[in-house]
PDB file of C-alpha atoms in Angstrom:
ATOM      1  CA  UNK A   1       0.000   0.000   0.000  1.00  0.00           C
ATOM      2  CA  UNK A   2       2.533   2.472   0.769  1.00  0.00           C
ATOM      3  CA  UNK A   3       4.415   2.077  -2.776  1.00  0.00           C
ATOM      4  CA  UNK A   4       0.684   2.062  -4.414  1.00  0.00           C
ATOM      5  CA  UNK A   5       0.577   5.514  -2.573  1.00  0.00           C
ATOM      6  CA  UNK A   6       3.834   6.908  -3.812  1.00  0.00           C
ATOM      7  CA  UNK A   7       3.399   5.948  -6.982  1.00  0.00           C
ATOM      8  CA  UNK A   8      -0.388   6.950  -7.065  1.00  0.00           C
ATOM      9  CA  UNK A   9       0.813  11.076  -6.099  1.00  0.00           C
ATOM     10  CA  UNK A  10       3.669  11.127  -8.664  1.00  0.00           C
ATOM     11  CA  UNK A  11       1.646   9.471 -11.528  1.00  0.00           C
ATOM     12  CA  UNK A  12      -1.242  12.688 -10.531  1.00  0.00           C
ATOM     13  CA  UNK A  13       1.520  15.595 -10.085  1.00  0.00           C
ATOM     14  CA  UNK A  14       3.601  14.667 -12.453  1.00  0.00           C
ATOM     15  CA  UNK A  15       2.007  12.639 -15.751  1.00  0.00           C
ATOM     16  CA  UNK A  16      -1.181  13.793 -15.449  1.00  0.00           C
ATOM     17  CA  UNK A  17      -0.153  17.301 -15.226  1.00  0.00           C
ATOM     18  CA  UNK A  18       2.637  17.120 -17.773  1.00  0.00           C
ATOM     19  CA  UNK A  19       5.342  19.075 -16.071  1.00  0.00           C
ATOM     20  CA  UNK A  20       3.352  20.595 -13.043  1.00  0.00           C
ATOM     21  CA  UNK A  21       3.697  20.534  -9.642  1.00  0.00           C
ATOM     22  CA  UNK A  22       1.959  21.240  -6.759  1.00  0.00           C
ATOM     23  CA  UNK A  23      -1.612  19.695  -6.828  1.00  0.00           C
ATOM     24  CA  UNK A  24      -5.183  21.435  -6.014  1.00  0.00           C
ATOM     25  CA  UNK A  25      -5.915  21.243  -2.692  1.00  0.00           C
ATOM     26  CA  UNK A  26      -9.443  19.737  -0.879  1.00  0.00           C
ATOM     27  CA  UNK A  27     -11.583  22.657  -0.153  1.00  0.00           C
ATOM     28  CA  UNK A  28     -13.296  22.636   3.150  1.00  0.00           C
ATOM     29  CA  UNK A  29     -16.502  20.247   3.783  1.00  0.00           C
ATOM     30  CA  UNK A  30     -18.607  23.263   3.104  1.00  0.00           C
ATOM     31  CA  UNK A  31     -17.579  24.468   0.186  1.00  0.00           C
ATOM     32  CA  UNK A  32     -16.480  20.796  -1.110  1.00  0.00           C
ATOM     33  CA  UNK A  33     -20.619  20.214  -0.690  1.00  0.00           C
ATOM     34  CA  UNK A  34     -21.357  23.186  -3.498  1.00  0.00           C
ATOM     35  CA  UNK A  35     -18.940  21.640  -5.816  1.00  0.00           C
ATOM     36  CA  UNK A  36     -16.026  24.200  -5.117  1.00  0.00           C
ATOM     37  CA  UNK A  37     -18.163  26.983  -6.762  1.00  0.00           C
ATOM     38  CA  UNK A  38     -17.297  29.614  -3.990  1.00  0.00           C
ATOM     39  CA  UNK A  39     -15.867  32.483  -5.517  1.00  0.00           C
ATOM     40  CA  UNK A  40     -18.441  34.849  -6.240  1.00  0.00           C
ATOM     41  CA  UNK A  41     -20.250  34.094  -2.480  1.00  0.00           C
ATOM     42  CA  UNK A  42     -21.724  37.291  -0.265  1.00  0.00           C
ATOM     43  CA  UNK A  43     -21.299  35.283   2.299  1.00  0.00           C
ATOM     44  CA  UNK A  44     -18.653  33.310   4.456  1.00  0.00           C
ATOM     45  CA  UNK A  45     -20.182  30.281   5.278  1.00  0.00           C
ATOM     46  CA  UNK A  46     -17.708  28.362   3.207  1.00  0.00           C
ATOM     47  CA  UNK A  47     -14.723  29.852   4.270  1.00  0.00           C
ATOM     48  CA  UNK A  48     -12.610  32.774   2.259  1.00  0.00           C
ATOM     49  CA  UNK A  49     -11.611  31.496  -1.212  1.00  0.00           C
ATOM     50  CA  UNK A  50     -12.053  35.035  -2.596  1.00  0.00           C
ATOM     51  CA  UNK A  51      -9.628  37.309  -0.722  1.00  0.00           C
ATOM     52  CA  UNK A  52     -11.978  40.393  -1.346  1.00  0.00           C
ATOM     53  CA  UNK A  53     -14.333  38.833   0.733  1.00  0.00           C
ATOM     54  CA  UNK A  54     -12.204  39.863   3.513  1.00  0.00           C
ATOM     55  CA  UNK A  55     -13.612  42.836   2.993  1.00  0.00           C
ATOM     56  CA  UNK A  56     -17.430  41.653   3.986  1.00  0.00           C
ATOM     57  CA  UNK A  57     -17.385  42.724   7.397  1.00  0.00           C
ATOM     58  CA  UNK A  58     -16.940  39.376   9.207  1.00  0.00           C
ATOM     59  CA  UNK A  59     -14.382  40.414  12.326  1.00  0.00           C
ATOM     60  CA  UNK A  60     -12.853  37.249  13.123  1.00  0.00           C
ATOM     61  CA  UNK A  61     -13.415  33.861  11.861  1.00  0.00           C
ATOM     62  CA  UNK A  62     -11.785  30.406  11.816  1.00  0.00           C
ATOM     63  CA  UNK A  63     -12.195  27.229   9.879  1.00  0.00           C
ATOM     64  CA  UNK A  64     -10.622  23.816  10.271  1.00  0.00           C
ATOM     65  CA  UNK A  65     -11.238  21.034   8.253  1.00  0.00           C
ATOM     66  CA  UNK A  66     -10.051  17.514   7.029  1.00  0.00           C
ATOM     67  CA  UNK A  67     -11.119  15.011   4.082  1.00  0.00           C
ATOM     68  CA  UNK A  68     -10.553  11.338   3.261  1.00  0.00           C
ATOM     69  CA  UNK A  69      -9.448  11.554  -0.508  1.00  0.00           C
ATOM     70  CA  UNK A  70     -11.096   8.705  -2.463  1.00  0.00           C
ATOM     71  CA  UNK A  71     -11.510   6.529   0.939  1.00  0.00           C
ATOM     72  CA  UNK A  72      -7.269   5.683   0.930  1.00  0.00           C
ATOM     73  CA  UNK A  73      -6.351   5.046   4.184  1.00  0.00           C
ATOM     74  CA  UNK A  74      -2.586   6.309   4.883  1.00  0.00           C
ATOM     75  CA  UNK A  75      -3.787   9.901   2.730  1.00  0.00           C
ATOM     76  CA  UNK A  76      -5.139  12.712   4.524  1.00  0.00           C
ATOM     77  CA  UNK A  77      -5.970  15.991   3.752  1.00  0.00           C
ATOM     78  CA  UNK A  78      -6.828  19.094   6.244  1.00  0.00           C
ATOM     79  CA  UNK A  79      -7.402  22.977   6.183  1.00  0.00           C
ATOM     80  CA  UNK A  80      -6.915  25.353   8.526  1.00  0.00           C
ATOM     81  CA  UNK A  81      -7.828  28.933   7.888  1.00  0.00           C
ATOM     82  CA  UNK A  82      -8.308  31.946  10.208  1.00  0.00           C
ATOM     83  CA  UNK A  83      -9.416  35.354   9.683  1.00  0.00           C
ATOM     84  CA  UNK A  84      -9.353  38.596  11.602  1.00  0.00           C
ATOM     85  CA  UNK A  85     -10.911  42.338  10.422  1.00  0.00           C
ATOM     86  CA  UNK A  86      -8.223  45.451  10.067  1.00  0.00           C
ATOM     87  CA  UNK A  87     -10.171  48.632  10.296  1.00  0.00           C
ATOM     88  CA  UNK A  88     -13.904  49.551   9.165  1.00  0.00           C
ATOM     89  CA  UNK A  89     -13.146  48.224   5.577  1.00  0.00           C
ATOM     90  CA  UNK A  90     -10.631  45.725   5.719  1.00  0.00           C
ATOM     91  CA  UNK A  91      -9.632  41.995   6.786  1.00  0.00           C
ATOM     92  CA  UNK A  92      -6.404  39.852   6.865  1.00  0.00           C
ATOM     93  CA  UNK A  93      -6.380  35.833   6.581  1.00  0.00           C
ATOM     94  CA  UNK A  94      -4.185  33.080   7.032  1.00  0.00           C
ATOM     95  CA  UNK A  95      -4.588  29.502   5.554  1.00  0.00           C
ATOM     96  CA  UNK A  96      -2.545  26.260   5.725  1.00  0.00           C
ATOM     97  CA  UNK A  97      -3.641  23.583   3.380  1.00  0.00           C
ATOM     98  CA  UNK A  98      -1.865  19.726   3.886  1.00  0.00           C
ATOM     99  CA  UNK A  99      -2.051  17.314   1.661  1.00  0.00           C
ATOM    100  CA  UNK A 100       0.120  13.757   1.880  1.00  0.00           C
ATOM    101  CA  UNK A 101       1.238  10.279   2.828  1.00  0.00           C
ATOM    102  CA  UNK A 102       4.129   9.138   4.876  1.00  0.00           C
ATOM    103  CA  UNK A 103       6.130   9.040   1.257  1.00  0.00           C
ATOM    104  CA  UNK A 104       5.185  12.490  -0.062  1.00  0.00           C
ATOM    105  CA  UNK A 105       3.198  15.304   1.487  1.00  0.00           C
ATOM    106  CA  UNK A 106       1.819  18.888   0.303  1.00  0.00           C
ATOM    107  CA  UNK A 107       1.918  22.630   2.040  1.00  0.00           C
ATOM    108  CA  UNK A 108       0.542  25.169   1.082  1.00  0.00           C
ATOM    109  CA  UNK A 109       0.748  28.804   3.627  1.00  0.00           C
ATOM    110  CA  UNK A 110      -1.414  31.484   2.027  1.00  0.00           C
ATOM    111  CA  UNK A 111      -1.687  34.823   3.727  1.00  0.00           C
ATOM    112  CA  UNK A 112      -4.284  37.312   2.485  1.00  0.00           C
ATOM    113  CA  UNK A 113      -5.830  40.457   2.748  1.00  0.00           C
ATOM    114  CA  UNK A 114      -9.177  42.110   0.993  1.00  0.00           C
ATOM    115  CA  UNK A 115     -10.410  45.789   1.485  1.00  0.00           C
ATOM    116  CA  UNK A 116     -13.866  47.542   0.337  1.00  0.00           C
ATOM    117  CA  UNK A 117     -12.874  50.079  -1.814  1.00  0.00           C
ATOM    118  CA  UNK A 118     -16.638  51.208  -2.705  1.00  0.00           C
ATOM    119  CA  UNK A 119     -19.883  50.370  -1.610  1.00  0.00           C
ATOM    120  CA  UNK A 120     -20.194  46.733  -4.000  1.00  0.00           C
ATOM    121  CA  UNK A 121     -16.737  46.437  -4.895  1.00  0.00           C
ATOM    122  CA  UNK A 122     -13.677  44.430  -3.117  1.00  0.00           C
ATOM    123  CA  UNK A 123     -10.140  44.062  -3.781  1.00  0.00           C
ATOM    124  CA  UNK A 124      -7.961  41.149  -2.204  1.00  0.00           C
ATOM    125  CA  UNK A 125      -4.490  39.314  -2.658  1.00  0.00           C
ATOM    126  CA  UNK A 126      -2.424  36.532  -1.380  1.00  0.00           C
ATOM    127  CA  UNK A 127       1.050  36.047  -0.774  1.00  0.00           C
ATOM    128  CA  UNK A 128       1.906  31.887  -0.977  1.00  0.00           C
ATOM    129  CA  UNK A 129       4.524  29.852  -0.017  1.00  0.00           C
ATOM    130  CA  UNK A 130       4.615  25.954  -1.743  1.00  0.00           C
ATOM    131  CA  UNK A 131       5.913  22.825  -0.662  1.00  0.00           C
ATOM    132  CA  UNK A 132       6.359  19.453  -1.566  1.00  0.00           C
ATOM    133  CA  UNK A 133       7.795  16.581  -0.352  1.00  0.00           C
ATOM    134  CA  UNK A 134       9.029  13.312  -0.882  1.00  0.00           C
ATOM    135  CA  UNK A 135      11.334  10.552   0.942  1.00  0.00           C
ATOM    136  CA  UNK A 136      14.212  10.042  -1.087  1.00  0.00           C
ATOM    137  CA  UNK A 137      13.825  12.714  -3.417  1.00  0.00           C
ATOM    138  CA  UNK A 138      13.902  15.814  -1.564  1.00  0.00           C
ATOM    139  CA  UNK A 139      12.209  18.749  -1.351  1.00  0.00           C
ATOM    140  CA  UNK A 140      10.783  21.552  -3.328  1.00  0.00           C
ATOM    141  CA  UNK A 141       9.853  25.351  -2.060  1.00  0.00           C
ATOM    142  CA  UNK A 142       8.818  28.131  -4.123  1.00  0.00           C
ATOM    143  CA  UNK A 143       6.250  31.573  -3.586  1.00  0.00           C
ATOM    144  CA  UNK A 144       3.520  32.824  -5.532  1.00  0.00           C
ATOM    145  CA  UNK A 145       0.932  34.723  -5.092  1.00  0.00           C
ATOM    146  CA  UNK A 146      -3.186  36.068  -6.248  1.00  0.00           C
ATOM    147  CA  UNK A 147      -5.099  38.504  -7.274  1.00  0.00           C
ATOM    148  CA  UNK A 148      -8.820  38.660  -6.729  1.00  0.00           C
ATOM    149  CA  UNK A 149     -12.141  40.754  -6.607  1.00  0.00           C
ATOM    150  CA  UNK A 150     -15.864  40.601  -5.496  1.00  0.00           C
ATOM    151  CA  UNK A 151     -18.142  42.875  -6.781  1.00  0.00           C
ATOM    152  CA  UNK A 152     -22.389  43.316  -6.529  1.00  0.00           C
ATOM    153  CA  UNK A 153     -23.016  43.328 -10.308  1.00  0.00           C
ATOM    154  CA  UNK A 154     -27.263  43.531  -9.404  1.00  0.00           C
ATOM    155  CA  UNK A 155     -28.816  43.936  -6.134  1.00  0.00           C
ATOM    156  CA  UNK A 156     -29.057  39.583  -6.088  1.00  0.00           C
ATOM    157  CA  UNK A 157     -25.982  38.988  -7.898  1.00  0.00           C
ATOM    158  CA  UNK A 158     -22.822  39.050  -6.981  1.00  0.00           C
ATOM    159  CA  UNK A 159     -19.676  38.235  -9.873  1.00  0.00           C
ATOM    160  CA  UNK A 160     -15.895  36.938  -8.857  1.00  0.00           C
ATOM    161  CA  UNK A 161     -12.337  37.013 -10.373  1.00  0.00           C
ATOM    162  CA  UNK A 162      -9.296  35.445  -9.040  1.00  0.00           C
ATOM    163  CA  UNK A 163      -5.847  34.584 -10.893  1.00  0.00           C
ATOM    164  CA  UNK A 164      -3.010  32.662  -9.018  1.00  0.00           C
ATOM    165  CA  UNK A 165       0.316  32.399 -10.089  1.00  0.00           C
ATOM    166  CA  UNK A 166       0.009  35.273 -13.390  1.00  0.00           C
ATOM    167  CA  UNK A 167       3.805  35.167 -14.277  1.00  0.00           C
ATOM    168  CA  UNK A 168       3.765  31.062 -14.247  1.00  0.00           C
ATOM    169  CA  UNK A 169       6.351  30.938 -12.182  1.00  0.00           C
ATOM    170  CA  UNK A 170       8.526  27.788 -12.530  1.00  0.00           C
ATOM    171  CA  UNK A 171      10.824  25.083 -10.329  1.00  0.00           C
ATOM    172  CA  UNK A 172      13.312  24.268 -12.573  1.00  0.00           C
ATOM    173  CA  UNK A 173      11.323  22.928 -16.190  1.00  0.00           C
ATOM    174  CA  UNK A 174       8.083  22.317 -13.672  1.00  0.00           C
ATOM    175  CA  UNK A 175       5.453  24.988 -13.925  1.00  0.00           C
ATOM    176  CA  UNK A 176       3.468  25.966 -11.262  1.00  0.00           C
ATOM    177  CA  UNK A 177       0.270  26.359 -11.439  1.00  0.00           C
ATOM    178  CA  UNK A 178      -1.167  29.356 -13.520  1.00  0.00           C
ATOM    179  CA  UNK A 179      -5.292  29.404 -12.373  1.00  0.00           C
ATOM    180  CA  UNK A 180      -8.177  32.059 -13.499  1.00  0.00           C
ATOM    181  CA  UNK A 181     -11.538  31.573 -11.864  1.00  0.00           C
ATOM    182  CA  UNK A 182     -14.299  33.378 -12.736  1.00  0.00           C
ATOM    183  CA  UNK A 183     -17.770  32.821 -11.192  1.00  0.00           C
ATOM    184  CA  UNK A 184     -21.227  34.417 -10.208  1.00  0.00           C
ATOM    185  CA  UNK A 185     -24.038  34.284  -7.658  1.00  0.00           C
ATOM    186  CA  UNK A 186     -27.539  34.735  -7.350  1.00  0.00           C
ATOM    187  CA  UNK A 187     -28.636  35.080  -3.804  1.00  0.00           C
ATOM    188  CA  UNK A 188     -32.528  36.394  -3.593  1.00  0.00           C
ATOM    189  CA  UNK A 189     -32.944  35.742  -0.108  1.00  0.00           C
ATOM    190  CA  UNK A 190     -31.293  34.330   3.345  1.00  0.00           C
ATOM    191  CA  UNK A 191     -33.075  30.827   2.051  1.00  0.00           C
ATOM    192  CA  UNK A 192     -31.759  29.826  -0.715  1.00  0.00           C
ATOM    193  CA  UNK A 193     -28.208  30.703  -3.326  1.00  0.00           C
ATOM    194  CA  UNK A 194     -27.134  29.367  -6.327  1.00  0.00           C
ATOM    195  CA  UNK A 195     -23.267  29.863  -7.448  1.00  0.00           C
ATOM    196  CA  UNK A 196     -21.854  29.124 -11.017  1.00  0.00           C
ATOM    197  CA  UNK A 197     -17.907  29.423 -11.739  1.00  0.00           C
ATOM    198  CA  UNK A 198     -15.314  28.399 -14.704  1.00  0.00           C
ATOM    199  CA  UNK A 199     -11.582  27.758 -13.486  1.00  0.00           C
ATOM    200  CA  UNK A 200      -8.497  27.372 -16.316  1.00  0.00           C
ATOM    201  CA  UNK A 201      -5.699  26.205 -15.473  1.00  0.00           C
ATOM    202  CA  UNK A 202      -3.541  26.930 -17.938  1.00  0.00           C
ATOM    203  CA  UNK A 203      -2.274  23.442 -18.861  1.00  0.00           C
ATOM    204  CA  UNK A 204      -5.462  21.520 -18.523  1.00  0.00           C
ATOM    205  CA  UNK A 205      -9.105  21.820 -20.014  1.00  0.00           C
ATOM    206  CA  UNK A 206     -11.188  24.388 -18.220  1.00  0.00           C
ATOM    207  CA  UNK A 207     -13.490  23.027 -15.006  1.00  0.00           C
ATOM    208  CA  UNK A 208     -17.274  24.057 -15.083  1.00  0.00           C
ATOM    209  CA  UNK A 209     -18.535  24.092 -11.206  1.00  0.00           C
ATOM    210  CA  UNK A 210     -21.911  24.596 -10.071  1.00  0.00           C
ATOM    211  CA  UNK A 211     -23.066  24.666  -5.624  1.00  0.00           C
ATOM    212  CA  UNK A 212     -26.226  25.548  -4.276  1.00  0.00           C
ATOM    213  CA  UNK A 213     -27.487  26.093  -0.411  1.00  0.00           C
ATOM    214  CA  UNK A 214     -30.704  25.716   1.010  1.00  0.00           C
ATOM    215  CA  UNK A 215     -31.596  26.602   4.564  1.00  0.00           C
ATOM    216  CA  UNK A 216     -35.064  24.902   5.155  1.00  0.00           C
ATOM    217  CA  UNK A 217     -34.665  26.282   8.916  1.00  0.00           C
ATOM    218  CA  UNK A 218     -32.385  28.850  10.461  1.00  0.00           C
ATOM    219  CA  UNK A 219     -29.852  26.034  12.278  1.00  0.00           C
ATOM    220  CA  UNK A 220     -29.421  23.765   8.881  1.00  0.00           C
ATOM    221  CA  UNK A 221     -27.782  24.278   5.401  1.00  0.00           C
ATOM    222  CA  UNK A 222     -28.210  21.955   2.586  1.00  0.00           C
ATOM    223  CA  UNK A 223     -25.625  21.678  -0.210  1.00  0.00           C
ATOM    224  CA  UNK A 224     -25.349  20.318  -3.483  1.00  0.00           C
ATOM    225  CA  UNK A 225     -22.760  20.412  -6.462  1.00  0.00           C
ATOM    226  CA  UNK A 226     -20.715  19.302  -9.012  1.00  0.00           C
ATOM    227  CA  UNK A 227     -17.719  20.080 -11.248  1.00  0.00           C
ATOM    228  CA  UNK A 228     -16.979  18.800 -14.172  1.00  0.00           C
ATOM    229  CA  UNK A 229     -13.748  18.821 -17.032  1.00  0.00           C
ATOM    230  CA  UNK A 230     -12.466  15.721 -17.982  1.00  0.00           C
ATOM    231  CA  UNK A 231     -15.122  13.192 -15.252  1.00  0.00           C
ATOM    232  CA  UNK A 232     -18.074  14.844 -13.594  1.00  0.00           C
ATOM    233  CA  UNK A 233     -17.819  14.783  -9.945  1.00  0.00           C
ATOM    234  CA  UNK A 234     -20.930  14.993  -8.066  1.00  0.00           C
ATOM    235  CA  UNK A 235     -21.269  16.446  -4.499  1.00  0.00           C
ATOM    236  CA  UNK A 236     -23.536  16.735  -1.259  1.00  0.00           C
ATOM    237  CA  UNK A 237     -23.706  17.970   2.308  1.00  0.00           C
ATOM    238  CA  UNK A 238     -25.195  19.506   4.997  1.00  0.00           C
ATOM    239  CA  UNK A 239     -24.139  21.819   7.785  1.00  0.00           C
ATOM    240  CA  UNK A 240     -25.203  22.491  11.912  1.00  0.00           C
ATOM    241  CA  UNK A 241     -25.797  25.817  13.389  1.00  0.00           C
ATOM    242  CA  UNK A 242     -24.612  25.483  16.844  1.00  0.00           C
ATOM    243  CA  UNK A 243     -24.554  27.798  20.082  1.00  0.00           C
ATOM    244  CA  UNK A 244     -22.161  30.441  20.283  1.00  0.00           C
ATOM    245  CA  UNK A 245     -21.361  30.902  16.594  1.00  0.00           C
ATOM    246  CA  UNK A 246     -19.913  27.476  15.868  1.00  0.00           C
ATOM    247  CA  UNK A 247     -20.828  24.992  12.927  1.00  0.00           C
ATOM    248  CA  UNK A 248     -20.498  22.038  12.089  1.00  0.00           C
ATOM    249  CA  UNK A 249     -20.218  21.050   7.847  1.00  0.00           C
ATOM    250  CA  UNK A 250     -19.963  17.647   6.166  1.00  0.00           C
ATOM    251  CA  UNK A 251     -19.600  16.715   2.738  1.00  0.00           C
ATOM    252  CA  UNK A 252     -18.599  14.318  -0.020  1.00  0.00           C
ATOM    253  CA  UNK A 253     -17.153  14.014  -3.678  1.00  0.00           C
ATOM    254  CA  UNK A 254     -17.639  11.554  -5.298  1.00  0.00           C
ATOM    255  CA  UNK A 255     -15.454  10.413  -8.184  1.00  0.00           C
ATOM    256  CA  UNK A 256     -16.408   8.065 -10.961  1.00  0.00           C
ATOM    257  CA  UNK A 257     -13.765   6.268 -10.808  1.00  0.00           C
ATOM    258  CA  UNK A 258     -11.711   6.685  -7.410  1.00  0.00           C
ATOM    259  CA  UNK A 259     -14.908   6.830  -5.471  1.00  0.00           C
ATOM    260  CA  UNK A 260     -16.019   8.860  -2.310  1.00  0.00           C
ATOM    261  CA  UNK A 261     -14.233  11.969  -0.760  1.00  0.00           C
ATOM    262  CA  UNK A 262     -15.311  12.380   2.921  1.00  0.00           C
ATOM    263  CA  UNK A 263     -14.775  15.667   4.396  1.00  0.00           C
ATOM    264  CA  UNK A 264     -16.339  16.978   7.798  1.00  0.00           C
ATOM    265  CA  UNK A 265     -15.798  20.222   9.502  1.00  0.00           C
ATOM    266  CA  UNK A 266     -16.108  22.860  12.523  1.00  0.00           C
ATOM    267  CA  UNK A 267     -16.040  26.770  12.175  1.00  0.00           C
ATOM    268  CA  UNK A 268     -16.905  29.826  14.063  1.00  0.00           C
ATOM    269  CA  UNK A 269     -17.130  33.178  13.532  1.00  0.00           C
ATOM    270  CA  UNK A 270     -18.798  36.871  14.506  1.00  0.00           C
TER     271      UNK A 270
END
């Protein structure tokens, strides 16, 4: 199992990606349950994927998740992000994102910060530092960083933009990563939202992702999605309203072929 495993995370970071490293990370449970279609969201519930939405008001905040990729015992994946307002207008965030095995493991340290600059418009950017691992091969670490912005196109709709790595940066004759996402959301009242988004990454076909929530009561969410470029992954979950500003999200993924992506987790924020 544990050579299965080694070989299983260089066949997807290298072969698949044809000279890439550094793989997309899990999202949280929450916004794992809308299908990863979280950019263009008014609202925090699934975290801060959008630095501009740093800029929504929220004065401190903290997430901290884990999944089960595919059901493989030995691989884990967890997310930790925490956020904290600056001023009237602004907001600064850090997030840690793991991904690995015993034989090679993922980092990824992202520190952000989004400011209002007008009544329905929001600027944010990142600053990232990249890391991967492997026994007997070493170590690569490189930085990057992201652009992004939130605006209120209608009073219902909101539209996203975010670009990581612009200048595809390289390790060597690997690229890094060069991602657009582009998205939208329609949000006509505290019940229900609906969230669309396209991401490119420049080497590979572009994704198509589509989330929705429902909140048949005040304490429960319901959420559904799916993304789709080369298989369509399908996705579900449901999240707990708890005392004293804490929640509690779970999800899953599945995956035509690999199978089920577990992911549960606990947040709070004011």
């Amino acid at each position: 199992m544990r050579i299965f495993l080694a070989f299983l995370f260089w066949h997807v970071v290298l072969t698949s990606s044809t000279g890439q490293v550094f793989m997309r990370p899990f999202e949280n449970a929450a916004a794992m349950g809308m299908g990863g279609a979280t950019l263009a969201l008014p609202v925090l519930s699934t975290g801060i994927p959008n630095e501009g939405q740093l800029g929504l008001g929220t004065r401190l905040g903290f997430w901290g998740s884990s999944a089960l990729p595919y059901g493989i015992e030995g691989w884990r994946s967890a997310h930790l992000q925490g956020i904290a307002g600056i001023g009237k207008f602004g907001g600064a965030g850090l997030t840690i994102d793991h991904s690995g095995t015993e034989e090679y493991r993922e980092q990824r340290f992202r520190l952000s910060y989004g400011r209002r600059l007008a009544e329905a418009f929001y600027l944010g950017g990142s600053a990232d530092v990249l890391r991967a691992s492997a026994q007997e091969y070493g170590s690569l670490t490189m930085a990057t960083f992201g652009l992004s912005v939130l605006a209120r196109a209608l009073p219902k709709v909101w539209v996203g933009a975010r670009i990581q790595n612009p200048f595809q940066q390289k390790i060597g004759e690997d690229l890094i990563p060069t991602v657009l996402r582009i998205g939208a959301s329609w949000k006509p009242s505290d019940l229900f939202l609906l969230s669309f988004e396209t991401e490119k990454d420049l080497e590979r076909k572009a994704m198509i992702k589509a989330g929705m929530e429902y909140r048949p009561v005040p304490l429960l969410v319901i959420r559904a999605g799916m993304r789709s470029n080369e298989v369509t992954r399908m996705a579900f979950g449901a999240g707990l309203k708890l005392q004293n500003n804490l929640a509690i999200d779970l999800s899953s993924e599945w995956h035509p072929s690999l199978g089920l992506t577990p992911a549960a987790m606990v947040s709070w924020r004011r």
